[in-house]
Every structure is written in structure tokens, then in C-alpha cells.
PDB file of C-alpha atoms in Angstrom:
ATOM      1  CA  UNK G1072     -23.083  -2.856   8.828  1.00  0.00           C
ATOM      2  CA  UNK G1073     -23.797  -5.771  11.521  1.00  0.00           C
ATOM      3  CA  UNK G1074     -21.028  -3.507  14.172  1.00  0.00           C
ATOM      4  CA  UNK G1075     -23.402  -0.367  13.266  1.00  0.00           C
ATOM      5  CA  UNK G1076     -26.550  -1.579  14.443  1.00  0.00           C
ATOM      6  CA  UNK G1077     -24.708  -3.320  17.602  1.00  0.00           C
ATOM      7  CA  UNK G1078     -23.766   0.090  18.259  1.00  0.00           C
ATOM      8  CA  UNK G1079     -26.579   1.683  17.386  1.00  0.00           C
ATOM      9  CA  UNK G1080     -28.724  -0.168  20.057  1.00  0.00           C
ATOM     10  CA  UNK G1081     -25.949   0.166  22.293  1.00  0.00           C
ATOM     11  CA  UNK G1082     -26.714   4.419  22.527  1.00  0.00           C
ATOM     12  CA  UNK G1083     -30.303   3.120  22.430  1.00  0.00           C
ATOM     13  CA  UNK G1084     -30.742   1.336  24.740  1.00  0.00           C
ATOM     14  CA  UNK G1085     -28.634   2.156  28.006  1.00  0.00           C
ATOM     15  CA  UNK G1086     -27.970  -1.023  30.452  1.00  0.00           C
ATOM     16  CA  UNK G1087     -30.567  -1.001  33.274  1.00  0.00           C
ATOM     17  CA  UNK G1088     -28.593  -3.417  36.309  1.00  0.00           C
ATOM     18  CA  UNK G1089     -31.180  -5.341  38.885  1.00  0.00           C
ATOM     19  CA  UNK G1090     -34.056  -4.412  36.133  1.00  0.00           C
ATOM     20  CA  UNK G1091     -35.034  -5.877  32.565  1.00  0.00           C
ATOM     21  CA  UNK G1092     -34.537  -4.367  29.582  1.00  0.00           C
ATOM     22  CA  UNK G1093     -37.256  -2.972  27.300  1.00  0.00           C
ATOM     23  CA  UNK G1094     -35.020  -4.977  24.833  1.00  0.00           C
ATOM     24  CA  UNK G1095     -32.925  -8.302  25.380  1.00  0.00           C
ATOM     25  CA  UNK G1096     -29.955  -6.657  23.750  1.00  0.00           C
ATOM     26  CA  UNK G1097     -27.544  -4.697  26.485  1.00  0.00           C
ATOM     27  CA  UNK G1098     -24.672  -3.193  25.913  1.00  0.00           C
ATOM     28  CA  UNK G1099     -22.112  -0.596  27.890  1.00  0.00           C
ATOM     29  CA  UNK G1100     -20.944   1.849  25.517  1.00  0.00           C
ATOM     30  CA  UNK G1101     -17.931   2.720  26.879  1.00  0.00           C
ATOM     31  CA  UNK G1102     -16.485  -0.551  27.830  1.00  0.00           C
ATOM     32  CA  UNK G1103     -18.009  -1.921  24.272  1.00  0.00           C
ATOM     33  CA  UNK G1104     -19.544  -4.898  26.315  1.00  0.00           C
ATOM     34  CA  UNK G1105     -22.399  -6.743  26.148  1.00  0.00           C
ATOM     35  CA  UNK G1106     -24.503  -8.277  28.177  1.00  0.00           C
ATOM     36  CA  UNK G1107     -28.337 -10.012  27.692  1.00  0.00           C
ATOM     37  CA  UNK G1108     -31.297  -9.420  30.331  1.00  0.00           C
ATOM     38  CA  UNK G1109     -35.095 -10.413  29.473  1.00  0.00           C
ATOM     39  CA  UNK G1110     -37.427  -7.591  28.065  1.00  0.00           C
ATOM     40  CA  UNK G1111     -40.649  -6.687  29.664  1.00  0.00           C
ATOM     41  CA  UNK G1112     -42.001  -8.534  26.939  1.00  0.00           C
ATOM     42  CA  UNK G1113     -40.807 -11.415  27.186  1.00  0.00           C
ATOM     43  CA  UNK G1114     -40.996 -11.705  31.069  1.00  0.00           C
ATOM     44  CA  UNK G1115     -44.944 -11.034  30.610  1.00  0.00           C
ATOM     45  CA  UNK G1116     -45.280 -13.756  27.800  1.00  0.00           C
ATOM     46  CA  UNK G1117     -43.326 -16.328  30.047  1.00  0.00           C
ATOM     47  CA  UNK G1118     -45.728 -15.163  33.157  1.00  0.00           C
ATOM     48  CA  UNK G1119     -48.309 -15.885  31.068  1.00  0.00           C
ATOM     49  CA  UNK G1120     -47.470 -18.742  29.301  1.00  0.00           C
ATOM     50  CA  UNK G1121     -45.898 -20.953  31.606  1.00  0.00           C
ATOM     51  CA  UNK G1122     -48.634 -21.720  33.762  1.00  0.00           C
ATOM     52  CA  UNK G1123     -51.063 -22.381  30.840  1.00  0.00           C
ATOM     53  CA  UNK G1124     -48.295 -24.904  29.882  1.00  0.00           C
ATOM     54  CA  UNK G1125     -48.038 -26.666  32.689  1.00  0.00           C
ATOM     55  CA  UNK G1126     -51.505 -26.780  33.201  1.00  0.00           C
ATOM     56  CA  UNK G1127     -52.279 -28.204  29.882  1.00  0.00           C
ATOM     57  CA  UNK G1128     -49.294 -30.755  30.202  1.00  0.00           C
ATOM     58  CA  UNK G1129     -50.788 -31.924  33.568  1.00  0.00           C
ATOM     59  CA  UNK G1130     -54.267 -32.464  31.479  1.00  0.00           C
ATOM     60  CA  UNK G1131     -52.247 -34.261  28.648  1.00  0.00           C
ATOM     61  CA  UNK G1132     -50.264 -36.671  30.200  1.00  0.00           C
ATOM     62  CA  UNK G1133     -52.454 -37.107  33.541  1.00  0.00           C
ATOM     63  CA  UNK G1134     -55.556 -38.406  30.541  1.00  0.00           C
ATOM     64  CA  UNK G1135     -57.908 -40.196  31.529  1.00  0.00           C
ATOM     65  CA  UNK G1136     -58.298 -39.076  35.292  1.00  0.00           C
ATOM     66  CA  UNK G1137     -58.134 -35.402  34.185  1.00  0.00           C
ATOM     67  CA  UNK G1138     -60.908 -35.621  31.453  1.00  0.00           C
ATOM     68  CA  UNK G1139     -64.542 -35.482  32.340  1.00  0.00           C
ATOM     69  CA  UNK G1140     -65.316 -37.958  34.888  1.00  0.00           C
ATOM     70  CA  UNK G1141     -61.703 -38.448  35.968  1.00  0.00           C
ATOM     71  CA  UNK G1142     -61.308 -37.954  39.708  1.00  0.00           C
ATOM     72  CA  UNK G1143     -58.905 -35.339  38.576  1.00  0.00           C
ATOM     73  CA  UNK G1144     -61.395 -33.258  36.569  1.00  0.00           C
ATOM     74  CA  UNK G1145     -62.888 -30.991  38.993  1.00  0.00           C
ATOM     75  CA  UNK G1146     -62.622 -28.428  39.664  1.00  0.00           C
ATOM     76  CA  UNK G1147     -58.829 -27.650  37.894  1.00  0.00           C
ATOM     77  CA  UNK G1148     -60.005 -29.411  34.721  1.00  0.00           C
ATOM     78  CA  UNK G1149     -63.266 -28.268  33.914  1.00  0.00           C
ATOM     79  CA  UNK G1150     -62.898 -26.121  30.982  1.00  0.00           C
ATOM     80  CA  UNK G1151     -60.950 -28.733  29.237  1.00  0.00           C
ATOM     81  CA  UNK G1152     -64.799 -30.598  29.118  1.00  0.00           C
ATOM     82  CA  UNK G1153     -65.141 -27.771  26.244  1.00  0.00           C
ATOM     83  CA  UNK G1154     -61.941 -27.854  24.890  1.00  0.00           C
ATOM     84  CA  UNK G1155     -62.388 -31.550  24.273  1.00  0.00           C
ATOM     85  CA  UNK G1156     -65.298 -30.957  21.951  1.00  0.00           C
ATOM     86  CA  UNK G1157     -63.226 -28.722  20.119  1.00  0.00           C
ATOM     87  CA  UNK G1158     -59.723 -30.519  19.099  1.00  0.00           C
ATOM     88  CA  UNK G1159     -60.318 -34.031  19.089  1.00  0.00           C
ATOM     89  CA  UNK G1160     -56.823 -34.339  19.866  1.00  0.00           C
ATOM     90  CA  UNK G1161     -57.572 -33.546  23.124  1.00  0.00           C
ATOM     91  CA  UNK G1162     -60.515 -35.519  23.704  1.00  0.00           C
ATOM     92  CA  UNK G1163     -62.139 -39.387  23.957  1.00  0.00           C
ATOM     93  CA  UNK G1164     -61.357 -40.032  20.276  1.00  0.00           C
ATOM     94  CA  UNK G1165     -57.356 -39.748  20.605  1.00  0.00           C
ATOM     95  CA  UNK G1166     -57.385 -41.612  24.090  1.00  0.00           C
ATOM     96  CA  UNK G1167     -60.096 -44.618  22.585  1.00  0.00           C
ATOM     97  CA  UNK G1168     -57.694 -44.206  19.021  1.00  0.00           C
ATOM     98  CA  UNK G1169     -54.224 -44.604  21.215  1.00  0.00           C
ATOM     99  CA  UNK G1170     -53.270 -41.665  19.527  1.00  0.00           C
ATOM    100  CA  UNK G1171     -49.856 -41.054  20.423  1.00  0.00           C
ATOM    101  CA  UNK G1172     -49.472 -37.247  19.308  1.00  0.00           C
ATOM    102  CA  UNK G1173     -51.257 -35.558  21.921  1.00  0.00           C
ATOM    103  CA  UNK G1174     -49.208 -37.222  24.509  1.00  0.00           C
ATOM    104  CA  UNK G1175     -45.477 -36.688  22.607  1.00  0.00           C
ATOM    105  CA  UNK G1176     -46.459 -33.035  22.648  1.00  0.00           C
ATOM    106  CA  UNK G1177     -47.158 -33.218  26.169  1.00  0.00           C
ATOM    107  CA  UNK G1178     -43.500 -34.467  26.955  1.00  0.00           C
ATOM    108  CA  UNK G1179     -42.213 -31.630  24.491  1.00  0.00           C
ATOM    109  CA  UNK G1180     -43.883 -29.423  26.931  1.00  0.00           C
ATOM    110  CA  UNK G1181     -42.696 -30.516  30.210  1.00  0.00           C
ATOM    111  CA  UNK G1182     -39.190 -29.969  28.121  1.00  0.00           C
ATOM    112  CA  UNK G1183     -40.053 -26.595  27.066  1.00  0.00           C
ATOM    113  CA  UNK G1184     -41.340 -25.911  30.743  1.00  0.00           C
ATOM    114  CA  UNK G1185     -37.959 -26.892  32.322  1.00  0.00           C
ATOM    115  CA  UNK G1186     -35.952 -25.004  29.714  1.00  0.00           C
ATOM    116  CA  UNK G1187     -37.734 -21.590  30.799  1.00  0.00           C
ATOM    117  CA  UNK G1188     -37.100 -22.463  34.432  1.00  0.00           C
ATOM    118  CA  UNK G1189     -34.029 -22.530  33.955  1.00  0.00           C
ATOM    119  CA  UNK G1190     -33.644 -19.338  31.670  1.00  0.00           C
ATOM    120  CA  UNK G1191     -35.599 -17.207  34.408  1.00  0.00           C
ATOM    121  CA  UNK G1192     -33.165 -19.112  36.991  1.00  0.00           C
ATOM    122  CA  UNK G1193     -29.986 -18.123  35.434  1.00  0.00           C
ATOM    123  CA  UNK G1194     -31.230 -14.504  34.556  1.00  0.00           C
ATOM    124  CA  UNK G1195     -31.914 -13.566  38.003  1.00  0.00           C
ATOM    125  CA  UNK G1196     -29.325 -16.488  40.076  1.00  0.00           C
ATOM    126  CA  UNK G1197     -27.711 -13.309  41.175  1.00  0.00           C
ATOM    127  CA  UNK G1198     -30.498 -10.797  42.149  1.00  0.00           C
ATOM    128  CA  UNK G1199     -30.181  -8.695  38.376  1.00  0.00           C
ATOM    129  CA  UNK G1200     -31.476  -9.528  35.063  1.00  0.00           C
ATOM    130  CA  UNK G1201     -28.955  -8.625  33.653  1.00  0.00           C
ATOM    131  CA  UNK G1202     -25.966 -10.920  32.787  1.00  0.00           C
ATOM    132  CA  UNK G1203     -22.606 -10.411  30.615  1.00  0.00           C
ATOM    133  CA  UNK G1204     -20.160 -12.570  29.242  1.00  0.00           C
ATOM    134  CA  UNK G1205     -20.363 -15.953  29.124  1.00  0.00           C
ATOM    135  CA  UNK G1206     -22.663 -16.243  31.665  1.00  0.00           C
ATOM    136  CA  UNK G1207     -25.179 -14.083  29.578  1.00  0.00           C
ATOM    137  CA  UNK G1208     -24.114 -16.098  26.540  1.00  0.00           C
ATOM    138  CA  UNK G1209     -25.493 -19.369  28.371  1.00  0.00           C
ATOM    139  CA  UNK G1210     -28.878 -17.577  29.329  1.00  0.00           C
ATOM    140  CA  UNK G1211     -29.728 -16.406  25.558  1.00  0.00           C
ATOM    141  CA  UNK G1212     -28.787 -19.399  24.291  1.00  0.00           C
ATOM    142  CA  UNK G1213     -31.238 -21.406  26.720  1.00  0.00           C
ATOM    143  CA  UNK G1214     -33.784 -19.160  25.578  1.00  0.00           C
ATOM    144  CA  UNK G1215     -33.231 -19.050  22.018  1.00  0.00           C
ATOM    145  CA  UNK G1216     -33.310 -22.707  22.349  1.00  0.00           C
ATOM    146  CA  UNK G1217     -36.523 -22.890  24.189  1.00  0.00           C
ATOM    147  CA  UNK G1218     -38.099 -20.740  22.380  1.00  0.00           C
ATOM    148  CA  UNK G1219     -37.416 -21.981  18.744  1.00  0.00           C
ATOM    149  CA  UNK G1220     -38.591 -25.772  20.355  1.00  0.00           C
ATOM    150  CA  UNK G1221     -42.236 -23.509  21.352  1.00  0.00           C
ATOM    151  CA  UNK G1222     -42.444 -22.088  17.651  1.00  0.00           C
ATOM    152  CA  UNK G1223     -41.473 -25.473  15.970  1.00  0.00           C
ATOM    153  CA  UNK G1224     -44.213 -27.746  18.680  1.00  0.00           C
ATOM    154  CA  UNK G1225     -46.810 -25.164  17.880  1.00  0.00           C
ATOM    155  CA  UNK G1226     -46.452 -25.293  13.759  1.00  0.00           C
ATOM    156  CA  UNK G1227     -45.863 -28.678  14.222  1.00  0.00           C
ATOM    157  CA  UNK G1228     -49.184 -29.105  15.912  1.00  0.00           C
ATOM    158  CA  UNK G1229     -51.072 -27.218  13.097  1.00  0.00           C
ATOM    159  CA  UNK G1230     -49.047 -29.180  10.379  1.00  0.00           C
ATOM    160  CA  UNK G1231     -50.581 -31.971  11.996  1.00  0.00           C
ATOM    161  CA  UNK G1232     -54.457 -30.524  11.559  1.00  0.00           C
ATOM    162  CA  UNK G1233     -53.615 -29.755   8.314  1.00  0.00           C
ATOM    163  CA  UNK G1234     -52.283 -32.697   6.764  1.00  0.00           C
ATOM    164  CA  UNK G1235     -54.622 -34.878   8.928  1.00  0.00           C
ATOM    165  CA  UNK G1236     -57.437 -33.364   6.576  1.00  0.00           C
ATOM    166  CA  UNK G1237     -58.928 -31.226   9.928  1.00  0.00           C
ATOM    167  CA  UNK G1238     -59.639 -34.614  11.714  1.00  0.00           C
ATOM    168  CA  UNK G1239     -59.200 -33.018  14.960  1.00  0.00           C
ATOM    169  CA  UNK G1240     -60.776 -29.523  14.505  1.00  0.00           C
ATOM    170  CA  UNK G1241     -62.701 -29.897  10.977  1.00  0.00           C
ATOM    171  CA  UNK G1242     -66.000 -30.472  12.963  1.00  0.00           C
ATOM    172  CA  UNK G1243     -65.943 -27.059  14.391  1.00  0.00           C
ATOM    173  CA  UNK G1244     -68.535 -23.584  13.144  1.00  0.00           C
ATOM    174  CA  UNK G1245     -66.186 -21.328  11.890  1.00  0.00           C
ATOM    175  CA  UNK G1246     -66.686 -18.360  14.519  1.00  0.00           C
ATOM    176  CA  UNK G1247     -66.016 -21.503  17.298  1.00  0.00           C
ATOM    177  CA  UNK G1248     -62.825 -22.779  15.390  1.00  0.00           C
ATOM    178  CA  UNK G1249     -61.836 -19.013  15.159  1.00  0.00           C
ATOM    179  CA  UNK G1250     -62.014 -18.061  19.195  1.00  0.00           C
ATOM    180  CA  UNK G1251     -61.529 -21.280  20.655  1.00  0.00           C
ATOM    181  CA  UNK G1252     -58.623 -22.396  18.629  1.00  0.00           C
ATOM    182  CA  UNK G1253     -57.221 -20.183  16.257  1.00  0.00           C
ATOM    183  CA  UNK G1254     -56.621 -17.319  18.399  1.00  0.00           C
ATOM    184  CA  UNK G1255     -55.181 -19.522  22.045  1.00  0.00           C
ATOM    185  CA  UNK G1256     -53.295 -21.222  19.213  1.00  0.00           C
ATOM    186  CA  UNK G1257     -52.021 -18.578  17.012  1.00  0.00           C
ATOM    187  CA  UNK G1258     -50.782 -16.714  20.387  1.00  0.00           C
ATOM    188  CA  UNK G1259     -47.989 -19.139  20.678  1.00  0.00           C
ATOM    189  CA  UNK G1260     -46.608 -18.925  17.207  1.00  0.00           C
ATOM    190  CA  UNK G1261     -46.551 -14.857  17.898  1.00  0.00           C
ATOM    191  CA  UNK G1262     -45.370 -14.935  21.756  1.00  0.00           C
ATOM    192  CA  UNK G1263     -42.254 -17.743  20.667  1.00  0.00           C
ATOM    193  CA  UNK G1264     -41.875 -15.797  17.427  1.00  0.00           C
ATOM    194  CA  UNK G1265     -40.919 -12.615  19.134  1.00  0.00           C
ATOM    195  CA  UNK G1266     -38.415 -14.418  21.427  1.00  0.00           C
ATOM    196  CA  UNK G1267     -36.877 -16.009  18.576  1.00  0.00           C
ATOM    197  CA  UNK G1268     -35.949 -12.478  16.912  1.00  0.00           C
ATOM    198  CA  UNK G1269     -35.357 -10.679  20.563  1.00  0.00           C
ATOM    199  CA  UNK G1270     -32.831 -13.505  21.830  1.00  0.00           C
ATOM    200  CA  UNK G1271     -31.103 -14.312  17.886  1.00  0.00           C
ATOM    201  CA  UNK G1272     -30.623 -10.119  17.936  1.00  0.00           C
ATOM    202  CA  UNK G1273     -28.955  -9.503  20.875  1.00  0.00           C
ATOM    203  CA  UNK G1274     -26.754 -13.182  19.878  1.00  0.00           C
ATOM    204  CA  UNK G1275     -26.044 -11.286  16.824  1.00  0.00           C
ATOM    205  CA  UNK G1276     -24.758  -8.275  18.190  1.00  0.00           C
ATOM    206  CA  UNK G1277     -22.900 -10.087  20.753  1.00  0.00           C
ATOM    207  CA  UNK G1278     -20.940 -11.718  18.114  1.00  0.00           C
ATOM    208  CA  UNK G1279     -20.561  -8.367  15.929  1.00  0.00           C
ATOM    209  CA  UNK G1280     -19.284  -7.003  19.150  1.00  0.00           C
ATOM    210  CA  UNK G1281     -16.340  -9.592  19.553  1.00  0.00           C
ATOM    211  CA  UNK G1282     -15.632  -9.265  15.877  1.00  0.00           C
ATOM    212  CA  UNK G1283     -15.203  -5.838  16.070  1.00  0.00           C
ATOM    213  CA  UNK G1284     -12.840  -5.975  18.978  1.00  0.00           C
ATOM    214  CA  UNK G1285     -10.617  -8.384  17.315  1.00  0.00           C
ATOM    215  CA  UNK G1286     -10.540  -6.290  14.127  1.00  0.00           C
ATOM    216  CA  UNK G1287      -9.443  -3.290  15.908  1.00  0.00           C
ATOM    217  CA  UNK G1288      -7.133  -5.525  18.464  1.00  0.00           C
TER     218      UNK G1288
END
């Protein structure tokens, strides 16, 4: 069943060299190899995403000089005046309260950050997304890892609101909480979320693939 779908996405999807994939999962038919390279997806999420990252870890861990009034404030910072008012977490109340959350989760991101690096890095070291063997093995497994450690942060973060009682966001009109926290929030449970089943797919048919071979070996 597991060797069937390998194969099936092997006639489905055909391996692209020097480009990514629609689809993580790569494999050459008539060698029966695989091989992993980034989808469009998930290059455009990590295009996306990284910067925001970094610049929010930058606010978090560069607090107080990057909050309002900090020299580091303007002009990079600005917007985070708003976001302040928002989630608590990220405002006067956790810095005067030596709350120690908002700054742990900034560490966890500078992790995360480097983790992508190096996923892009070893994806296109040689000048093609696409990678086999045990190189290829390495790069989804980096990923994977990176992006289960997003999607774990991120519920994390709203397990905290939750069982907190809403001290950080509880404050908020409902259409405010909704656009200004929900949603930028919510985007990186989906965006981790689809990396999580890309990457653990093309794993799995990687290792239907080998099983397969020795079967018939």
C-alpha cells in the first residue's frame, strides 16, 4: 500500500533538476530513486516567514531599546507600538512582570531561524534543489525538524493564552483580537503544518522506497 503511493507520486510527479518541485517528494522512475527538493510552497512560506521571524526575534530579545521610546524603536519598530497594546506578552507588562516567556520564545526563534538557513543552504549548496540520497535525507530531516519546533512554539504560545485565562490578549474587541492576532497567529500553525505533512511524505516514501528494494533484492 505505502510502495503504491511512493510510486504513484513517482509517475506524478517527474524530477525537475536545478528547479523545485511543486511537491517535496522526487523520485526517478526508472532508477526507483528518490530524492527531496523544496516545493514552491514551501520556498514562498520560508520567504515569507523568515524575515518576519527575525524581525520579531530582534524586537523580543533587543526589549527595552526596541519598544516605544527605545533608541531602537524607530523607524524598524514602530508597528510593534500597536502590537504591544494587543498581546501583553509583548508589551510593558511582561518586561515590568520579568516575564520570562516572551523572551524563551525569542531564543526558540533564533533556533528555528538557523535551522531554515541551513535547510535552504543544503538544498541549493550545489546550484539544484534537488538532492538524493543521503544528502537529501539530511535536508528533509532538517526541515521536518524545524518545522515541527515552528508548529509546537506556535501552539505552545496559544496554550499559554489559554491556560493563562487570556491575560495577554483577553483585553482585546473581538474584531481586533480576530485581525491582529488570530489570523498573523493562526498563519503559522497552517504554514509549519503543511511542511510537517510535505517533508514526513516524501520521508515516508523514501523509506517505502528502500523497503521495497530490499524485498525484491
Amino acid at each position: 500500500m505505502v510502495s503504491t503511493r511512493a510510486s504513484s507520486r513517482a509517475e506524478e510527479r517527474p524530477l525537475l533538476s536545478g528547479k523545485p518541485s511543486s511537491s517535496s517528494s522526487s523520485s526517478n522512475p526508472k532508477r526507483g530513486s528518490w530524492s527531496h527538493a523544496p516545493s514552491r510552497l514551501t520556498l514562498l512560506w520560508l520567504a515569507i516567514s523568515i524575515p518576519l521571524v527575525l524581525w520579531d526575534t530582534v524586537y523580543v530579545l533587543g526589549r527595552p531599546h526596541t519598544m516605544a521610546g527605545g533608541f531602537l524603536h524607530w523607524p524598524l519598530y514602530v508597528p510593534y507600538a500597536l502590537y504591544a497594546e494587543i498581546d501583553y506578552v509583548y508589551g510593558w507588562k511582561a518586561v515590568h512582570d520579568h516575564l520570562g516567556f516572551t523572551s524563551a520564545q525569542g531564543l526558540l526563534n533564533a533556533v528555528e531561524i538557523v535551522m531554515y538557513l541551513v535547510y535552504l543552504w543544503m538544498c541549493y549548496e550545489r546550484g539544484s534543489w534537488t538532492l538524493d540520497g543521503r544528502r537529501g535525507g539530511k535536508a528533509a530531516l532538517v526541515g521536518l525538524s524545524a518545522a515541527v519546533m515552528t508548529l509546537s512554539k506556535t501552539v505552545l504560545y496559544w496554550a499559554n493564552e489559554y491556560y493563562s485565562g487570556f491575560a495577554g490578549i483577553g483585553h482585546n474587541a473581538p474584531l481586533d483580537l480576530l485581525f491582529l492576532w488570530i489570523i498573523p497567529n493562526g498563519a503559522w500553525l497552517v504554514g509549519s503544518g503543511y511542511m510537517i505533512f510535505d517533508f514526513g511524505g516524501n520521508i515516508l516514501d523514501g523509506l517505502a522506497m528502500a523497503s521495497e528494494h530490499r524485498k525484491s533484492a
